[in-house]
Coordinates of C-alpha atoms and ligand atoms in Angstrom, one line a residue:
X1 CA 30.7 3.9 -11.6
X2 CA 31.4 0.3 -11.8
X3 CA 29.2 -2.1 -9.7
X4 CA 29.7 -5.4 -9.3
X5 CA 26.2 -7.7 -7.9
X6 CA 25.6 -11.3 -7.7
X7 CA 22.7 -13.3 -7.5
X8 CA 22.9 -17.0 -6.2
X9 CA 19.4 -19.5 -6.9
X10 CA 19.4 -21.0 -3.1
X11 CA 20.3 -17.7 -1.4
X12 CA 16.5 -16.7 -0.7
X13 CA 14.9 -14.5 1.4
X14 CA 11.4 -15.5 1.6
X15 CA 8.6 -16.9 -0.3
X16 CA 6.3 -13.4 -1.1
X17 CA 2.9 -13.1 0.1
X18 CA 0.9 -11.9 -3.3
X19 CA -0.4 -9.2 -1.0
X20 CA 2.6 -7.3 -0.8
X21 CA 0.9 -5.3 -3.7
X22 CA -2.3 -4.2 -2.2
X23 CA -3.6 -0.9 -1.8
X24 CA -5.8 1.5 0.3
X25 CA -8.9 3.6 -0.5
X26 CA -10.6 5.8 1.7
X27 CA -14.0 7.7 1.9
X28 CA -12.2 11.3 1.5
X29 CA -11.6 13.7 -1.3
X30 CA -12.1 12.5 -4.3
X31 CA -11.5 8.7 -3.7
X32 CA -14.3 7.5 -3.9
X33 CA -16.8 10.2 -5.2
X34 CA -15.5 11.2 -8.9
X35 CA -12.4 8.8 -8.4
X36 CA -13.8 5.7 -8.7
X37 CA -18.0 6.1 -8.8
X38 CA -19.4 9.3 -10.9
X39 CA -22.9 8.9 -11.6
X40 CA -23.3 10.9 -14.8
X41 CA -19.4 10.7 -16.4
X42 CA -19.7 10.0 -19.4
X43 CA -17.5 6.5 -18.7
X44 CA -19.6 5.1 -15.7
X45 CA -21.5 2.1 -16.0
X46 CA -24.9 1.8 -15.4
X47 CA -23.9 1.8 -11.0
X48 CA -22.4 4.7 -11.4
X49 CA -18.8 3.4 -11.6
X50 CA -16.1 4.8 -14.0
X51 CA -15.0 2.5 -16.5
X52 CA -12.1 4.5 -17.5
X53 CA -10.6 4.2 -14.2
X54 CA -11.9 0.5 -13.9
X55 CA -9.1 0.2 -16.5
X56 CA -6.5 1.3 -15.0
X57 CA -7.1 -0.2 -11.9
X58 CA -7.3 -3.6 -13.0
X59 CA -4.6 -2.8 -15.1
X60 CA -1.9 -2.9 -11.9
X61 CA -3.5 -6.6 -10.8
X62 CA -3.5 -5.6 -7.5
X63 CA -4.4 -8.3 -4.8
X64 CA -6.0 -6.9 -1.8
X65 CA -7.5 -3.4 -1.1
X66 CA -8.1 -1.9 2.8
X67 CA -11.6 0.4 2.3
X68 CA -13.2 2.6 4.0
X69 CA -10.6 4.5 5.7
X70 CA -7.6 5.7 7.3
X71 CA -9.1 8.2 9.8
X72 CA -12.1 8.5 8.6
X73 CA -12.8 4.9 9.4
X74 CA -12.5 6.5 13.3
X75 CA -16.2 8.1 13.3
X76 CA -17.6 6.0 10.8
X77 CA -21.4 4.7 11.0
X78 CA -20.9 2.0 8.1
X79 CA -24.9 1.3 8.4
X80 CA -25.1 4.8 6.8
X81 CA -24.0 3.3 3.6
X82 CA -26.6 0.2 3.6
X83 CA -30.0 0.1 1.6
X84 CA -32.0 2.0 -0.5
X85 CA -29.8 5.0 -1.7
X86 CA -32.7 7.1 -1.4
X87 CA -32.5 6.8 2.4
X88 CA -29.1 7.1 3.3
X89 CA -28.3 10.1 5.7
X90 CA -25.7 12.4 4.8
X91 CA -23.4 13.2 7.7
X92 CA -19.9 15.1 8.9
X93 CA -17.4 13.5 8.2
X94 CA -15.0 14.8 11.1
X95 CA -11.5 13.4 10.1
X96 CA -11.7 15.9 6.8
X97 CA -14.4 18.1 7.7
X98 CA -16.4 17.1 4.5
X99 CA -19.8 15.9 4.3
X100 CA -20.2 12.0 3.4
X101 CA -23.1 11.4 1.0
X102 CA -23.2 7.6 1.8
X103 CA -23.9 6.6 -2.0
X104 CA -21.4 4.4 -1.8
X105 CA -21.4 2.0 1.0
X106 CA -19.9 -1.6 1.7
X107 CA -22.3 -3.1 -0.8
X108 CA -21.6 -1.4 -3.8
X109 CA -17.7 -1.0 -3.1
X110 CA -17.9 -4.8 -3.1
X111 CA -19.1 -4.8 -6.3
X112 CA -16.8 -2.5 -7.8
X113 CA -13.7 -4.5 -5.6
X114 CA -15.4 -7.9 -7.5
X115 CA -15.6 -6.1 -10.7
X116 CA -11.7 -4.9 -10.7
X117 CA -10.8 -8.4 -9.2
X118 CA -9.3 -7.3 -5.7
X119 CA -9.9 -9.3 -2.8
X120 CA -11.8 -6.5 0.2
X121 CA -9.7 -6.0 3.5
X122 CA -11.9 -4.3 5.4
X123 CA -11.6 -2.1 8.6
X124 CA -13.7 -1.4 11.7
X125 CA -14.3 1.6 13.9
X126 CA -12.6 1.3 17.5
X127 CA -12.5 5.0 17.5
X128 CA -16.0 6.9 18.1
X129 CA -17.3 2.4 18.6
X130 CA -16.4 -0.5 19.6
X131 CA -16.6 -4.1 19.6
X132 CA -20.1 -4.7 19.2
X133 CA -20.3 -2.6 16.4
X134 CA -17.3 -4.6 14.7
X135 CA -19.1 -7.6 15.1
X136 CA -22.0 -6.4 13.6
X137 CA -20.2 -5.5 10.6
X138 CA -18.8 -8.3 10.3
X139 CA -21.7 -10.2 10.6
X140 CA -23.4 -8.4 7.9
X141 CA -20.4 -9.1 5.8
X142 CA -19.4 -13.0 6.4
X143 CA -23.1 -14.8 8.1
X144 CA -24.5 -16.7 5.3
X145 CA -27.8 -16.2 6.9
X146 CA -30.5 -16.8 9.2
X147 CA -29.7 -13.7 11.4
X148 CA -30.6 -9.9 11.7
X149 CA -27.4 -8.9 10.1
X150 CA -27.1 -11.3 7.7
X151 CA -31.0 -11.3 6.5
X152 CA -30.7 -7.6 6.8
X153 CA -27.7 -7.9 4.0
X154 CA -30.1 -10.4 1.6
X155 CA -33.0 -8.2 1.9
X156 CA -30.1 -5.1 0.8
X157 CA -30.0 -7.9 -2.3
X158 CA -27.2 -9.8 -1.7
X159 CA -27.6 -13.0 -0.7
X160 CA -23.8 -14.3 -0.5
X161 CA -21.9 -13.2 2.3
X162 CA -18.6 -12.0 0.7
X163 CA -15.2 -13.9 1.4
X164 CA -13.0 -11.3 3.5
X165 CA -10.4 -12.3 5.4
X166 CA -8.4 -9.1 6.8
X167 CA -9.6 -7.0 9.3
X168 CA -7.6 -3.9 10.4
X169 CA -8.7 -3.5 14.1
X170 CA -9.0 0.8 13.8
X171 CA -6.8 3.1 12.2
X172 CA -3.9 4.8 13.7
X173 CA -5.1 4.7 17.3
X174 CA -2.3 6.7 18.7
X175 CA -2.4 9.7 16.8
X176 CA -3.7 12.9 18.4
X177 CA -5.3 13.6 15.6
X178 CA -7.7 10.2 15.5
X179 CA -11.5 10.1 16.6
X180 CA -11.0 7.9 19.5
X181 CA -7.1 8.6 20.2
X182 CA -6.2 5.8 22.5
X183 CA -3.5 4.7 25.0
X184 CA -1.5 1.8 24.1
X185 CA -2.5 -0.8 26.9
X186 CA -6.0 0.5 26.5
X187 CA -6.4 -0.2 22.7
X188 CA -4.3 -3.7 22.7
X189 CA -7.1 -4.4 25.3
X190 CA -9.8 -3.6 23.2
X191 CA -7.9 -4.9 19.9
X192 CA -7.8 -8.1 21.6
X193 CA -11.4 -8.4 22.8
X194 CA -12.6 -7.7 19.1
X195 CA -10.2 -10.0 17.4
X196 CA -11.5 -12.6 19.8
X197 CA -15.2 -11.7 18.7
X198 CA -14.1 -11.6 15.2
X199 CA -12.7 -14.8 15.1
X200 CA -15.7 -16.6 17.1
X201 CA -17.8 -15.4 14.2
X202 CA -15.5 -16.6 11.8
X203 CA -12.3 -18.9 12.5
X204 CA -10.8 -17.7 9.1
X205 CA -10.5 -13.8 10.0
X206 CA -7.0 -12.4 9.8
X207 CA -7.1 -9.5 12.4
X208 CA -4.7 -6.6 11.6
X209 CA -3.8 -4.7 14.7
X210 CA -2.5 -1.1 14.8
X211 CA 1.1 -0.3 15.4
X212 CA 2.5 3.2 15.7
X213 CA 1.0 5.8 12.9
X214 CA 4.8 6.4 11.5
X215 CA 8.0 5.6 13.2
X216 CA 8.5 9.5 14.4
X217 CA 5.5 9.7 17.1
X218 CA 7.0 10.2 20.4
X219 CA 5.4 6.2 21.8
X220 CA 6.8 4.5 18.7
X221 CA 7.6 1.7 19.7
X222 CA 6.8 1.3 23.0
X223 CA 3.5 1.8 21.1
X224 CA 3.9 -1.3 19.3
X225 CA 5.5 -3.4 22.5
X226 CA 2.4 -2.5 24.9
X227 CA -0.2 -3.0 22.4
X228 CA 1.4 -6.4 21.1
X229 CA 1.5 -7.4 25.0
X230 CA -1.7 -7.4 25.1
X231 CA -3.4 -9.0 22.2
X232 CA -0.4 -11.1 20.7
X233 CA -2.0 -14.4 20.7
X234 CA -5.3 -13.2 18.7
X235 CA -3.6 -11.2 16.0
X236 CA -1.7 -12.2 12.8
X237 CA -0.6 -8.6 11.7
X238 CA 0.7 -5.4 12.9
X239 CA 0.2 -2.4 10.7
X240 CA 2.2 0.1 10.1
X241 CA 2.6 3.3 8.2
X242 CA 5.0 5.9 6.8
X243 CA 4.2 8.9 4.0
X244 CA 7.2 10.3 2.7
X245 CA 8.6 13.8 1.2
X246 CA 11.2 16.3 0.0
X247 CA 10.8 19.5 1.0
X248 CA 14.2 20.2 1.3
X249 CA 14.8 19.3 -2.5
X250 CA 17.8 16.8 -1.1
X251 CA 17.2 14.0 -3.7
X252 CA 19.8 11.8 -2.1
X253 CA 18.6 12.5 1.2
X254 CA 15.1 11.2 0.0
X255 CA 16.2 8.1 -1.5
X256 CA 17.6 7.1 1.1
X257 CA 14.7 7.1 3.6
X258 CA 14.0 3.8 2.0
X259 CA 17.2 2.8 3.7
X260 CA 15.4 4.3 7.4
X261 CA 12.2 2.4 6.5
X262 CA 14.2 -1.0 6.4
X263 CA 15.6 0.1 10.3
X264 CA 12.0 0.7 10.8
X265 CA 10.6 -2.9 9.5
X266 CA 13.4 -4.2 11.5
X267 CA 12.4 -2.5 14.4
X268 CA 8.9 -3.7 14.7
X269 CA 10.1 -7.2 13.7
X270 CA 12.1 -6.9 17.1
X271 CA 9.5 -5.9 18.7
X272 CA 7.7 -8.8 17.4
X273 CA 9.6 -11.1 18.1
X274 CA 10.6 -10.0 22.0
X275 CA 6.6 -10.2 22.8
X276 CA 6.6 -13.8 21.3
X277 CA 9.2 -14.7 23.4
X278 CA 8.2 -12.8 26.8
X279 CA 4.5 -14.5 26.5
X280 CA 6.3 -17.9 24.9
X281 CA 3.8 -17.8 22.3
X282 CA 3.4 -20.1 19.5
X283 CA 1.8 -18.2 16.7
X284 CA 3.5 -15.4 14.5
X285 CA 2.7 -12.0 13.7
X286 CA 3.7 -10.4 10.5
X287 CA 4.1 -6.9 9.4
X288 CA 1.0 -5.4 7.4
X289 CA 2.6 -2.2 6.0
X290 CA -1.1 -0.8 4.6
X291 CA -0.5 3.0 4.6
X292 CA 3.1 4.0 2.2
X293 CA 3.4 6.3 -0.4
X294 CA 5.0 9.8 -1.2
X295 CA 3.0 12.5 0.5
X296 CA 4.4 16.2 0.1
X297 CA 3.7 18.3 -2.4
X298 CA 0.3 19.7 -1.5
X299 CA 0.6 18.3 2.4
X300 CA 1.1 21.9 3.9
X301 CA -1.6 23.7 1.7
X302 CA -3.9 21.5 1.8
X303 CA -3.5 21.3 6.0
X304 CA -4.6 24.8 5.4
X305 CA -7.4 24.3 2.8
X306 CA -9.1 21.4 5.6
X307 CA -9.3 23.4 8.2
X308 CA -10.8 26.8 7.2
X309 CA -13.5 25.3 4.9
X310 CA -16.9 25.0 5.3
X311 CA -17.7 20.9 5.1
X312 CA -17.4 20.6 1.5
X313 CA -18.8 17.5 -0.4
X314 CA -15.9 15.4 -1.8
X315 CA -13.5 18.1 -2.4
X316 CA -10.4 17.6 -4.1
X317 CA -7.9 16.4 -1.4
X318 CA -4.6 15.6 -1.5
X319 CA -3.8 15.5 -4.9
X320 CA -0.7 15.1 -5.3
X321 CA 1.2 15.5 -8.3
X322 CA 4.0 13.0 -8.4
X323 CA 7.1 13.5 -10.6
X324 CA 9.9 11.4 -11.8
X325 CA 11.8 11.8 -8.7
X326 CA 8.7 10.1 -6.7
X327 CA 8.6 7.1 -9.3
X328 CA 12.4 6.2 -8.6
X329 CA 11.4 6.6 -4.8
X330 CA 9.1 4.5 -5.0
X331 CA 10.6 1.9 -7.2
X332 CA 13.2 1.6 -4.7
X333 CA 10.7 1.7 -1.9
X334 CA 8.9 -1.4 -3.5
X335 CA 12.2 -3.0 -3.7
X336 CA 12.9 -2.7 0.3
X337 CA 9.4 -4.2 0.9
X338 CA 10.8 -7.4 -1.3
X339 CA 14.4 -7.3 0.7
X340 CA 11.7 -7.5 3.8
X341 CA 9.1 -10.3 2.9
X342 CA 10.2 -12.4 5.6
X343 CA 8.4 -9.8 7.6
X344 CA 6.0 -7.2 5.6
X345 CA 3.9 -10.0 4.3
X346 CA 1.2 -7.6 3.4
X347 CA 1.2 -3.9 2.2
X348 CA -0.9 -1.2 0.4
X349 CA -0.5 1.7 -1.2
X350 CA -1.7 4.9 -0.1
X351 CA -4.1 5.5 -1.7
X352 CA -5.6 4.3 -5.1
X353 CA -7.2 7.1 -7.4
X354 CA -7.1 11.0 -6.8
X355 CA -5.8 10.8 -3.3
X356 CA -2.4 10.3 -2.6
X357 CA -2.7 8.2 -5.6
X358 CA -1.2 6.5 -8.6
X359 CA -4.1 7.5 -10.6
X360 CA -5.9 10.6 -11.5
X361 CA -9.3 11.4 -12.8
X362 CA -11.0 14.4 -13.2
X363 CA -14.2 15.4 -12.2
X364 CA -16.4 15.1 -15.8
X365 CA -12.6 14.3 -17.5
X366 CA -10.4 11.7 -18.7
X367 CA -7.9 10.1 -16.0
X368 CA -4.7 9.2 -16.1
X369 CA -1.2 7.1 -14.9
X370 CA 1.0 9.1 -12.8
X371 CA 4.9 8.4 -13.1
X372 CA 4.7 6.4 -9.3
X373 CA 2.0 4.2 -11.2
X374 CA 4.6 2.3 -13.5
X375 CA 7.0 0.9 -10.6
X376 CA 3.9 0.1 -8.5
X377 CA 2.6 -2.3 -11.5
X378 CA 5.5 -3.8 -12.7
X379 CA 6.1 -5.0 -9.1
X380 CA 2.8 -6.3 -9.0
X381 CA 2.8 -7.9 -12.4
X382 CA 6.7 -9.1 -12.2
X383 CA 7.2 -9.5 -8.4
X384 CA 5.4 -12.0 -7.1
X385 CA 7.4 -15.9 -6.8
X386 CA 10.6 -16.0 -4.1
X387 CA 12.6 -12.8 -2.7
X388 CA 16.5 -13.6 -3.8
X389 CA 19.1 -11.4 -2.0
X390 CA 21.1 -9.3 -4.6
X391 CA 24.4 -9.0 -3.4
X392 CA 25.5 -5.2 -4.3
X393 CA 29.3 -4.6 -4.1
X394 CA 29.5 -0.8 -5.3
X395 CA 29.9 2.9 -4.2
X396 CA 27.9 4.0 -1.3
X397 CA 27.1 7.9 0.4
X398 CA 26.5 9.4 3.5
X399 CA 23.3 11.8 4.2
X400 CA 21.3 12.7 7.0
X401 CA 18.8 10.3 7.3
X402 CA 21.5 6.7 6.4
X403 CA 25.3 6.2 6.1
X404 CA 26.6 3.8 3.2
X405 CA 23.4 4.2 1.3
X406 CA 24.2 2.0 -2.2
X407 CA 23.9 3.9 -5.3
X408 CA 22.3 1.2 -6.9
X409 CA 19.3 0.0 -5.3
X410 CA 18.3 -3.8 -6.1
X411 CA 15.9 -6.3 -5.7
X412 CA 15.3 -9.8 -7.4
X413 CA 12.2 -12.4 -7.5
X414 CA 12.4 -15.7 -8.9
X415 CA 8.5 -16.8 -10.0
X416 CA 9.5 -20.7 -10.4
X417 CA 5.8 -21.6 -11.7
X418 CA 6.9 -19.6 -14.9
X419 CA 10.7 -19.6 -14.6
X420 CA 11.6 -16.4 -14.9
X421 CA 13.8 -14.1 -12.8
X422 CA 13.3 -10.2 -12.6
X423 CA 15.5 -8.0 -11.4
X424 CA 14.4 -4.5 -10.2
X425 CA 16.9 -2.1 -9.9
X426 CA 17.2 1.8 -9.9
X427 CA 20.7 4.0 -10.2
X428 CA 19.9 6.4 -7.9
X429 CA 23.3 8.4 -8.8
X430 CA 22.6 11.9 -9.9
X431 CA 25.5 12.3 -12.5
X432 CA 26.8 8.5 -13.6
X433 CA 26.0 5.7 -15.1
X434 CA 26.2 2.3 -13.0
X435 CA 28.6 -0.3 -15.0
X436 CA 27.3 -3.4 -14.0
X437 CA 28.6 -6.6 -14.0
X438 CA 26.4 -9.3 -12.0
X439 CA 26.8 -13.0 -11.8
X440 CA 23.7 -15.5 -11.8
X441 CA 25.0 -18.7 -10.0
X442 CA 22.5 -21.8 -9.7
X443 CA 20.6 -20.9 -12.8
X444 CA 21.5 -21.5 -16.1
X445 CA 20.7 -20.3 -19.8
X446 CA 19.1 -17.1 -18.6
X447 CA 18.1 -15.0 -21.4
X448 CA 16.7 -11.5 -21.3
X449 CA 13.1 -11.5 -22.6
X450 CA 12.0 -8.2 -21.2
X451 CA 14.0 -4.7 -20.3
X452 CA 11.5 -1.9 -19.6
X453 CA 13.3 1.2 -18.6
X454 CA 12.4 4.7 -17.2
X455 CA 15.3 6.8 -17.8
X456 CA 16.2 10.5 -19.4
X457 CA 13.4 12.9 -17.3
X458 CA 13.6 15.9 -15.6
X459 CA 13.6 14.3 -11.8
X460 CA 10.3 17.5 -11.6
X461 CA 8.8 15.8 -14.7
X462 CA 5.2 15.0 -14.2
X463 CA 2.4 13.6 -16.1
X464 CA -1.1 15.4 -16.4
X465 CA -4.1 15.4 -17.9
X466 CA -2.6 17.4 -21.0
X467 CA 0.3 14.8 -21.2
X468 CA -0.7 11.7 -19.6
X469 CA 2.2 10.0 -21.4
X470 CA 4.9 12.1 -20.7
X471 CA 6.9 10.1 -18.2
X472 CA 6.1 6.6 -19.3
X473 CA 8.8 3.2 -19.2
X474 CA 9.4 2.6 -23.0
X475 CA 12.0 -0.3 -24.0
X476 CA 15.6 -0.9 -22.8
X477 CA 18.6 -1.7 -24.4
X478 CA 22.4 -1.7 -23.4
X479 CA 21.8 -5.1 -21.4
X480 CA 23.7 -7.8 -22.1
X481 CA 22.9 -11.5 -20.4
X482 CA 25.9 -14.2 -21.3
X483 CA 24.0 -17.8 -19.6
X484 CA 25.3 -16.9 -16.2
X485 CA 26.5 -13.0 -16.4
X486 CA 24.8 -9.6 -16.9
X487 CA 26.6 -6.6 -18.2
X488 CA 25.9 -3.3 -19.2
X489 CA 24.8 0.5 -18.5
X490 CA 22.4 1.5 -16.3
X491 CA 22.2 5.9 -16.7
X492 CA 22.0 8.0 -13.8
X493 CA 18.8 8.3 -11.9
X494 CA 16.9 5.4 -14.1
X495 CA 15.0 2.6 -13.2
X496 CA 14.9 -0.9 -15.0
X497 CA 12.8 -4.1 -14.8
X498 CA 15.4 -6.9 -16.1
X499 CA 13.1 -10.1 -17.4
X500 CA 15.2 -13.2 -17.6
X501 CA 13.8 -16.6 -18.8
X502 CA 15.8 -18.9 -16.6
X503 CA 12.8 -21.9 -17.7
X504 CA 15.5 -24.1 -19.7
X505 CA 17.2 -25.5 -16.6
X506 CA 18.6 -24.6 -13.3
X507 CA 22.2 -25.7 -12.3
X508 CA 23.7 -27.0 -9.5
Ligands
AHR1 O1 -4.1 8.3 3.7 C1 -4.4 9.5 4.3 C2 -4.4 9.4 5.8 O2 -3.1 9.2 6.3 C3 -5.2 8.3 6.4 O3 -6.5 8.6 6.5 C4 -4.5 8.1 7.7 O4 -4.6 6.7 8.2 C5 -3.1 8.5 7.5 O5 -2.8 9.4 8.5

């Protein structure tokens, strides 16, 4: 299949916000408890956290991480989780119907978050509370002192406030299935009043409000229109989310809900953009896309498992077992949130170890990288400088979900600081091999320093604690780079990283 592509230095798309490769972790099955703190393991540090998982997380350099929740943020009492351990209360935890120790609280995730090098995003009940409790928070969190909260946090032992900027105002606040469901005009009202409160206490806040919990509930996106309505002027972000699956085994099908996401970025940015106008506001909003990932494999059983148990104490939950198929998803997926960086400025995946997650760890046992782990870092490592738009001139298909769906899925970053393109780019074609032939135009003497390739697995391949290497990127060849051309094979259903060190001169 022959595809022709072309790259041009000055056609860009938009500088990327670093935090495009953030994640999420959430008090719930294993996250936390035995994911990343497991007093006892034989790799935890004297706190209790794993070291072996410590690894691996700061291995992916990821920016920003959104703690404690998802829903269970929604009924949350985060002074549970505050001074001596001894005297935290354990309590339901109604979102999973699991009982929350409260050994880990804001303090010590902070320290692991400092440890790993991620910058906190933190969010704040406006489910079972409300404002004043938000405030609170956040005045333990950023007052330097001199206050109940604050003085409350340096007798807890730390006397610094910590440095976070983004605050996600609730979680999901339309879904049925949230502590606290609200109506739209209801919660922009409230999302407003505590962005205002959060920003009197501290002028530097970014407050992340909540758009529609996926682009198939029945408001979406009036959701996003009434809420925005009312709280446009106080908020930078809107958040939303989207799991993803294949049930139906249609691999095509599932690629190409990357394609439905972009309608669905587009969509909100719409949105966005008519409330601006309508209120002739000044200020912008951005899309904070903190919940994505693929979410299938177990979903139905465990649906099951949750609701007949008896309020376990971090069970596992959601642990999904993600295959080849998943990393080229989500390679691709990355891809789209690069082709959208004008918009999605911020966005995390969902979740971080044992849930949902790009790493595993057993309980007492070694953990591991799952396939969707490799695409997720290489972005993050590779991805971060200027969004360029990849022109793709190739064979298309139709499916349910998206008509004229390219085969080859493409995305490009030029990092000027170290003068180096990558190219990301995945042959999503089931049987053939892409023939590409791409033309670099404003940059000059580009070599190819780099080619890391995942290629030649069973799409159900997976990696486990057995084999934690079996589906792994190894080194490409069959790439060619001539100064201003690139040509060569990409196999059917592979994904490549393409470094090119463009640092000896761009031309005019
Ligand atoms: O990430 C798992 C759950 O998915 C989160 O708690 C919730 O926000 C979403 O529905």
């Amino acid at each position: 299949m022959h595809v022709r592509a072309s790259l041009h230095h000055d056609f860009k798309i938009s500088r990327i916000d670093d935090r495009l490769y953030s994640a999420f972790i959430e008090h719930m099955g294993r996250a936390i408890y035995s994911g990343i703190y497991e007093p006892g393991h034989p790799q935890a540090d004297l706190n209790g956290f794993r070291k072996d998982v410590l690894e691996l997380v700061r291995d992916l350099h990821i920016p920003a991480i959104r703690y404690p929740g998802g829903n269970f943020v929604s009924a949350y009492h985060w002074e549970d989780g505050i001074g001596p351990k001894e005297n935290r209360p354990v309590r339901l935890d109604l979102a999973w119907r699991s009982k929350e120790s409260n050994q880990v609280g804001i303090n010590e995730f902070a320290q692991w978050a400092q440890m790993a090098g991620i910058e906190m995003m933190l969010a704040v009940n406006l489910g079972s509370r409300s404002l004043e409790d938000a405030r609170n928070f956040a005045e333990y969190t950023l007052h330097p002192g001199g206050t109940y909260w604050s003085d409350l946090r340096r007798s807890h032992g730390v006397q610094e406030p910590y440095n976070v900027k983004m605050w996600c105002l609730g979680n999901e606040m339309d879904g049925p299935w949230q502590i606290g469901q609200k109506k739209a005009k209801e919660y922009g009202q409230l999302a407003n009043q505590t962005a205002k409160a959060l920003k009197a206490l501290d002028s530097n806040i970014e407050a992340i409000v909540c758009g529609s919990s996926n682009d198939q509930m029945p408001t979406y996106p009036d959701w996003e229109r009434e809420v925005l309505e009312e709280c446009y002027e106080n908020v930078d972000y809107i958040s939303l989310h989207k799991y993803f699956g294949n049930s139906s085994r249609d691999t095509l099908n599932y690629f190409a809900k990357i394609e439905e996401t972009g309608r669905y970025i587009q969509a909100i940015g719409g949105v966005i953009d008519f409330v601006k106008a309508k209120k002739r506001a000044k200020n912008d909003v951005y899309i904070c896309f903190d919940e994505w990932n693929v979410w299938y494999h177990r979903r139905e059983e465990d649906a099951r498992r949750w609701h007949e148990w008896n309020w376990p104490e971090a069970p596992a939950l959601l642990e999904e077992d993600y295959n080849f198929e998943d990393a080229l998803f989500v390679a691709g997926l990355i891809n789209e949130f690069i082709r959208r960086s004008d918009r999605v400025r911020i966005a995390c995946i969902a979740q971080l170890v044992n849930v949902i997650a790009p790493i595993r760890a057993e309980k007492g046992g070694p953990a591991w990288r799952q396939t969707i782990y490799y695409p997720y870092q290489f972005a993050s490592l590779y991805g971060r400088g200027t969004a360029l738009d990849v022109a793709v001139d190739g064979p298309t298909y139709d499916c349910n979900v998206a008509s004229d769906v390219n085969y080859l899925d493409a995305a490009a970053v030029h990092d000027e600081k170290a003068g180096m393109v990558t190219l990301f780019l995945v042959n999503r074609h089931l049987e053939e091999d892409v023939d590409l032939d791409m033309t670099l135009t404003g940059f000059s003497n580009a070599r190819l320093v780099e080619h890391n390739v995942m290629a030649g697995f069973g799409l159900r391949d997976t990696n486990g604690a057995d084999n934690p290497d079996a589906v792994a990127p190894r080194n490409g060849t069959g790439i060619g780079v001539d100064n201003s051309r690139i040509k060569g094979k990409l196999a059917a259903l592979s994904y490549h990283v393409l470094r090119l060190d463009i640092s000896t001169g761009v031309s005019t």
